[in-house]
PDB file of C-alpha atoms in Angstrom:
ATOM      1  CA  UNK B   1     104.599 196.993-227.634  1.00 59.00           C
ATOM      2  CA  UNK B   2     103.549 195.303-224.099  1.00 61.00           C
ATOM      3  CA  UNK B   3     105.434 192.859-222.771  1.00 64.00           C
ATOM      4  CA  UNK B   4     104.052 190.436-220.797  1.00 59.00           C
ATOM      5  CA  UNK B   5     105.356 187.762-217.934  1.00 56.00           C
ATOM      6  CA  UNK B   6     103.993 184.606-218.715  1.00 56.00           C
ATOM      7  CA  UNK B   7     103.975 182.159-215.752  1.00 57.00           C
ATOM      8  CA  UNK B   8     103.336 178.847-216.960  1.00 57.00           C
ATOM      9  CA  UNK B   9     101.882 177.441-213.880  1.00 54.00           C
ATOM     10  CA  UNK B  10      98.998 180.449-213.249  1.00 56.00           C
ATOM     11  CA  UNK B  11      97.948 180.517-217.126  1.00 53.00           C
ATOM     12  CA  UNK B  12      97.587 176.202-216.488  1.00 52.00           C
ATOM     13  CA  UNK B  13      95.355 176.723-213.456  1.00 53.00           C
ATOM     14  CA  UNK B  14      93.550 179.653-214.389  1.00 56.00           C
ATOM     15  CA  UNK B  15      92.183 177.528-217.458  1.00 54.00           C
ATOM     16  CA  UNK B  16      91.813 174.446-215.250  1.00 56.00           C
ATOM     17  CA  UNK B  17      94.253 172.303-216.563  1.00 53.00           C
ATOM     18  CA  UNK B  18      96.728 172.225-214.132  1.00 52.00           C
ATOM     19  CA  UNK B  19      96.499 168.571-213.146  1.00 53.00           C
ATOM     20  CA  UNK B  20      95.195 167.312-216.630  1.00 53.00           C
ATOM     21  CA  UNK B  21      96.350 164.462-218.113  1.00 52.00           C
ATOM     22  CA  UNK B  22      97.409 166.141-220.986  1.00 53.00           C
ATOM     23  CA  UNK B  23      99.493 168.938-219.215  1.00 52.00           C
ATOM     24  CA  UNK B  24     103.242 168.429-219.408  1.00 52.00           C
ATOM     25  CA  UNK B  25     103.211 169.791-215.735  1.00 50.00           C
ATOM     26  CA  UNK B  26     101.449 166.780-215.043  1.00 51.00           C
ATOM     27  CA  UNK B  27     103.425 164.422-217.019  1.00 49.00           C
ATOM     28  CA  UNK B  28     106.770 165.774-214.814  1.00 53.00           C
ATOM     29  CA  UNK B  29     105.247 165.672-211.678  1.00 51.00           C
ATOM     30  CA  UNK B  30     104.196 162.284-211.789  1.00 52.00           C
ATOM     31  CA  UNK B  31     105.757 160.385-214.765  1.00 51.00           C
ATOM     32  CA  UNK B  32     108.855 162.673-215.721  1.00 53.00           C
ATOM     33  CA  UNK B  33     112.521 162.232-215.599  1.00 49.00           C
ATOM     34  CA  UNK B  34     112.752 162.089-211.437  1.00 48.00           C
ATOM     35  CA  UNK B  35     109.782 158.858-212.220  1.00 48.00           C
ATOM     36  CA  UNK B  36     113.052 157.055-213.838  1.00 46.00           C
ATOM     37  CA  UNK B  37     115.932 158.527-211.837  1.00 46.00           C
ATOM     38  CA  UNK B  38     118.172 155.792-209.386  1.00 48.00           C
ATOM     39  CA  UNK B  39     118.856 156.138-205.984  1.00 47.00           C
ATOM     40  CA  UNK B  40     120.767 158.438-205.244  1.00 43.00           C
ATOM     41  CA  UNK B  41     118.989 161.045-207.540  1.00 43.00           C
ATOM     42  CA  UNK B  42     115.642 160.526-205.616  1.00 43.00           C
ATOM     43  CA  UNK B  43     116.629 160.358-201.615  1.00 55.00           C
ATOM     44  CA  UNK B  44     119.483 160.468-199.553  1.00 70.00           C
ATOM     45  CA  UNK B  45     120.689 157.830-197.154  1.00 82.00           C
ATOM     46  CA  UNK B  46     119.319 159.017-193.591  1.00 90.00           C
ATOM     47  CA  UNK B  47     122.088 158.803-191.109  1.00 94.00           C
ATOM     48  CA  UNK B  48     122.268 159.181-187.631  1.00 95.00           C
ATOM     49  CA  UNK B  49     125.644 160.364-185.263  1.00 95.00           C
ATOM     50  CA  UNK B  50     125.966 160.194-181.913  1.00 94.00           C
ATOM     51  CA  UNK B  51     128.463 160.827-179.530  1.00 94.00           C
ATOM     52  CA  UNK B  52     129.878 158.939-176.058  1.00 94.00           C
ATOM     53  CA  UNK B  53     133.128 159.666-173.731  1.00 91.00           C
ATOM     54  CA  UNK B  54     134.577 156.455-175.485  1.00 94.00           C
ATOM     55  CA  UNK B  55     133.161 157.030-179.484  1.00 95.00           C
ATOM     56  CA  UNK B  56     130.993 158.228-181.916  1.00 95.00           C
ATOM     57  CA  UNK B  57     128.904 156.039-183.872  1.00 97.00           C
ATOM     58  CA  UNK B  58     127.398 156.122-187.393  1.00 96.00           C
ATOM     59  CA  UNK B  59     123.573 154.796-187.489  1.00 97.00           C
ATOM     60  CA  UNK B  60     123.216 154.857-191.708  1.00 96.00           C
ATOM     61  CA  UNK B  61     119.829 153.271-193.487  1.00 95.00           C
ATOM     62  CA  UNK B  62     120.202 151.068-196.096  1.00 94.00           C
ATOM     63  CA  UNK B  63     117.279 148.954-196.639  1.00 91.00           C
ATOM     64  CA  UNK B  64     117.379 146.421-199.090  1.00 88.00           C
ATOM     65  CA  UNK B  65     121.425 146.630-199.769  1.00 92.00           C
ATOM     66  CA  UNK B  66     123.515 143.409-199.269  1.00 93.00           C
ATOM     67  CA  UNK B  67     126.893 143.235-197.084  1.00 94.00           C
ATOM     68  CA  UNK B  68     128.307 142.174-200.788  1.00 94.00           C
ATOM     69  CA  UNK B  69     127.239 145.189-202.176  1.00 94.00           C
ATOM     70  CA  UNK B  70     128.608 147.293-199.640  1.00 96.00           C
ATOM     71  CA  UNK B  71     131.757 149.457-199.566  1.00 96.00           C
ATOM     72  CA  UNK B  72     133.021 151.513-196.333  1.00 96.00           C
ATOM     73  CA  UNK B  73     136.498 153.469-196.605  1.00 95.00           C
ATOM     74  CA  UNK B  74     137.981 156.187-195.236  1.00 92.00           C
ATOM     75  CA  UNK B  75     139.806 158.406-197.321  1.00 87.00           C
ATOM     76  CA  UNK B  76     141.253 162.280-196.730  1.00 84.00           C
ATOM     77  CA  UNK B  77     139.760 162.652-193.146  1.00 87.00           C
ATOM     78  CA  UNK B  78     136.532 161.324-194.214  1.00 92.00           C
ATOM     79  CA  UNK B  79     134.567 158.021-194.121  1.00 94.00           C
ATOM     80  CA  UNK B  80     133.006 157.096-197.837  1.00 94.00           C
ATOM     81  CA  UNK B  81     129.757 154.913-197.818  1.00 95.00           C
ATOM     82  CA  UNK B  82     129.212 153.528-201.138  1.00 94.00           C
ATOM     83  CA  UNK B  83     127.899 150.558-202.695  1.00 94.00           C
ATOM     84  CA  UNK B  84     124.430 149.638-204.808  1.00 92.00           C
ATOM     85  CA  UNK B  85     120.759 148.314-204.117  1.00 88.00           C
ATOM     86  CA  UNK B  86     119.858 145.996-206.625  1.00 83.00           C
ATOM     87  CA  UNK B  87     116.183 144.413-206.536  1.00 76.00           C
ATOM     88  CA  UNK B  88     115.166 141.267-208.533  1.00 69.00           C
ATOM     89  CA  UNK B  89     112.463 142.008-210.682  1.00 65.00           C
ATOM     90  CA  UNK B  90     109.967 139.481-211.304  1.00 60.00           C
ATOM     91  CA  UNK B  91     111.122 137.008-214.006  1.00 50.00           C
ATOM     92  CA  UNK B  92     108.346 137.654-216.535  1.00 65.00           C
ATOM     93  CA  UNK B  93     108.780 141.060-218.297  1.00 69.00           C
ATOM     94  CA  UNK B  94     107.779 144.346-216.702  1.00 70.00           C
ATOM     95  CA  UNK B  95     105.608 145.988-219.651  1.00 70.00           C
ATOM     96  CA  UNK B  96     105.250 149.254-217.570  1.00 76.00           C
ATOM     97  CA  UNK B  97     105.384 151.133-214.357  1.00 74.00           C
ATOM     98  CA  UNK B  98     102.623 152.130-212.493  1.00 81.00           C
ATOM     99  CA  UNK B  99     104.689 153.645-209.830  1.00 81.00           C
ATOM    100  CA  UNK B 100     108.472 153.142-208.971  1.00 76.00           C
ATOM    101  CA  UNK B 101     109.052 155.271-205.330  1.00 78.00           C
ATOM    102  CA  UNK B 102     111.558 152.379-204.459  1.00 78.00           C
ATOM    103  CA  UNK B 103     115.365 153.763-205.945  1.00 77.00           C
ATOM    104  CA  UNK B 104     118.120 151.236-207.073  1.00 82.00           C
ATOM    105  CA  UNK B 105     120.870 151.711-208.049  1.00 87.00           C
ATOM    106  CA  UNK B 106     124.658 152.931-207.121  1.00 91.00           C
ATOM    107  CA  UNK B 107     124.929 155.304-203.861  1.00 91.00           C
ATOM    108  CA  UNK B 108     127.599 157.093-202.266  1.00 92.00           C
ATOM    109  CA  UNK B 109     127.800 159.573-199.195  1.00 92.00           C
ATOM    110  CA  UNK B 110     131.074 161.021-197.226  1.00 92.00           C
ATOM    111  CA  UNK B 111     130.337 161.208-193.801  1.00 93.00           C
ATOM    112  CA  UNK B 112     132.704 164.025-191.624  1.00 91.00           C
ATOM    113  CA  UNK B 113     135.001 162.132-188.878  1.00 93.00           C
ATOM    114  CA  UNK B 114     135.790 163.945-185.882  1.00 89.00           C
ATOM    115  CA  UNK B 115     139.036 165.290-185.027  1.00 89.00           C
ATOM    116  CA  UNK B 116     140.390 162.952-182.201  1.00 90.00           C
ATOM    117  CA  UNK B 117     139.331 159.837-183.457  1.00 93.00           C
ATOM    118  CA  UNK B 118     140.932 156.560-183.539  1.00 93.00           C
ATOM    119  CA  UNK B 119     140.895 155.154-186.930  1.00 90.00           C
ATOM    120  CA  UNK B 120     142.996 152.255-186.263  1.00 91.00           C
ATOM    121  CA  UNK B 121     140.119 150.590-184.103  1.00 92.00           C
ATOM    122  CA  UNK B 122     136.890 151.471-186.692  1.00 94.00           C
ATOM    123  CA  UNK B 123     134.704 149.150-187.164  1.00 96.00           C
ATOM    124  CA  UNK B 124     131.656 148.526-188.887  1.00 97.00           C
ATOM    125  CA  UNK B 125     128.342 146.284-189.694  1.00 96.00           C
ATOM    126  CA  UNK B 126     125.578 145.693-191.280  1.00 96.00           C
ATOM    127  CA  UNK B 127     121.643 144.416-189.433  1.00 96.00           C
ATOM    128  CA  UNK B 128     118.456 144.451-191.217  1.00 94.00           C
ATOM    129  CA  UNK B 129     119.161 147.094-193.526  1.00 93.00           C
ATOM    130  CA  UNK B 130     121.099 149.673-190.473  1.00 96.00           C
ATOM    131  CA  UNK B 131     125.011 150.309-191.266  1.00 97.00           C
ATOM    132  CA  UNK B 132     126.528 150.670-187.573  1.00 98.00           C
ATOM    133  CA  UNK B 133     129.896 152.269-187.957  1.00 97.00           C
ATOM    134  CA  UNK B 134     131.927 152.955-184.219  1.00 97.00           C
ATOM    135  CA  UNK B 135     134.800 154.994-184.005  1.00 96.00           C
ATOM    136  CA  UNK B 136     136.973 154.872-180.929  1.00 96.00           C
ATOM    137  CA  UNK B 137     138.137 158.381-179.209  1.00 94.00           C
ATOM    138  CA  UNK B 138     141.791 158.432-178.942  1.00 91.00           C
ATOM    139  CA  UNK B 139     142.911 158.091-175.237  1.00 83.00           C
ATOM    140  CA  UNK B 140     143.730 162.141-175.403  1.00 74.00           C
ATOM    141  CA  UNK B 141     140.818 163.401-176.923  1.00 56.00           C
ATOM    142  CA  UNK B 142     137.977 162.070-174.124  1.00 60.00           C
ATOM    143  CA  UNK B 143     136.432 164.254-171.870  1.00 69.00           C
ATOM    144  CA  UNK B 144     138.641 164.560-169.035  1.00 73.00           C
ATOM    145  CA  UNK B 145     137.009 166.282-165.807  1.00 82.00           C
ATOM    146  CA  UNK B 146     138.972 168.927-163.834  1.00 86.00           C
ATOM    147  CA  UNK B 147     137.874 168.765-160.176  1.00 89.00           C
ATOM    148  CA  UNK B 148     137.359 172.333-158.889  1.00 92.00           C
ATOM    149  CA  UNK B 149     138.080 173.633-155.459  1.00 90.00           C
ATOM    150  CA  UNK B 150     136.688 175.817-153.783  1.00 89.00           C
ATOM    151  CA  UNK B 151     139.125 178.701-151.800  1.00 89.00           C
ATOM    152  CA  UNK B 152     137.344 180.682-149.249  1.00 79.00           C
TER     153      UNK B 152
END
């Protein structure tokens, strides 16, 4: 008896079908279970971190989320974004989805916080869909600059 590997996606394109219509490969690349999925299932929230001498500061997209809808914490040495994007559909009925790339739905990320930092002065807001969270340095952890001299 021969046994055989089957590979599901070569015996599909060898016959041509790969992209058909009637191909569950198609089906689940286009109208499968990630076609339905929320949010945070589909992308994560891009964030950018920078540092100064005085802070660092949290750049985090969040298009289309309201300030209501919108939860910042900081719990066991971390800062917890969280909240959910919630669209309006139309008020007549949607029959069916052509395409849904746009994710609703509830979101959460945990975003590291540096040792040093001062989390009694955090702050945070929220412009045209950009979360802006600044966190002070402590007054011990900035970049100090030692002065070196020069013995001939």
């Amino acid at each position: 008896m021969t046994i055989l590997h089957y590979h599901p996606i070569a015996s599909e394109r060898s016959s041509g079908k790969l992209l058909s219509e009637d191909t569950p490969l198609f089906k689940d690349m286009f109208f499968g279970e990630d076609f339905y999925r929320g949010w945070t299932e589909r992308e994560e929230m891009r964030i950018n971190v920078y540092e100064t001498d005085e802070q660092w500061e949290y750049f985090v997209e969040l298009p289309g989320v309201k300030e209501s809808d919108l939860k910042v914490s900081f719990e066991e040495g971390h800062i917890k974004v969280s909240g959910e994007r919630r669209f309006e559909e139309s008020s007549e009925k949607i029959a069916k989805y052509h395409l849904r790339e746009i994710g609703d739905g509830y979101f959460e990320r945990w975003l590291h916080v540096h040792e040093g930092a001062n989390m009694e002065g955090i702050s945070a807001s929220l412009k045209s869909g950009l979360l802006k969270i600044t966190i002070p340095k402590l007054e011990t952890s900035k970049t100090k600059l030692i002065e070196v001299k020069c013995v001939d």
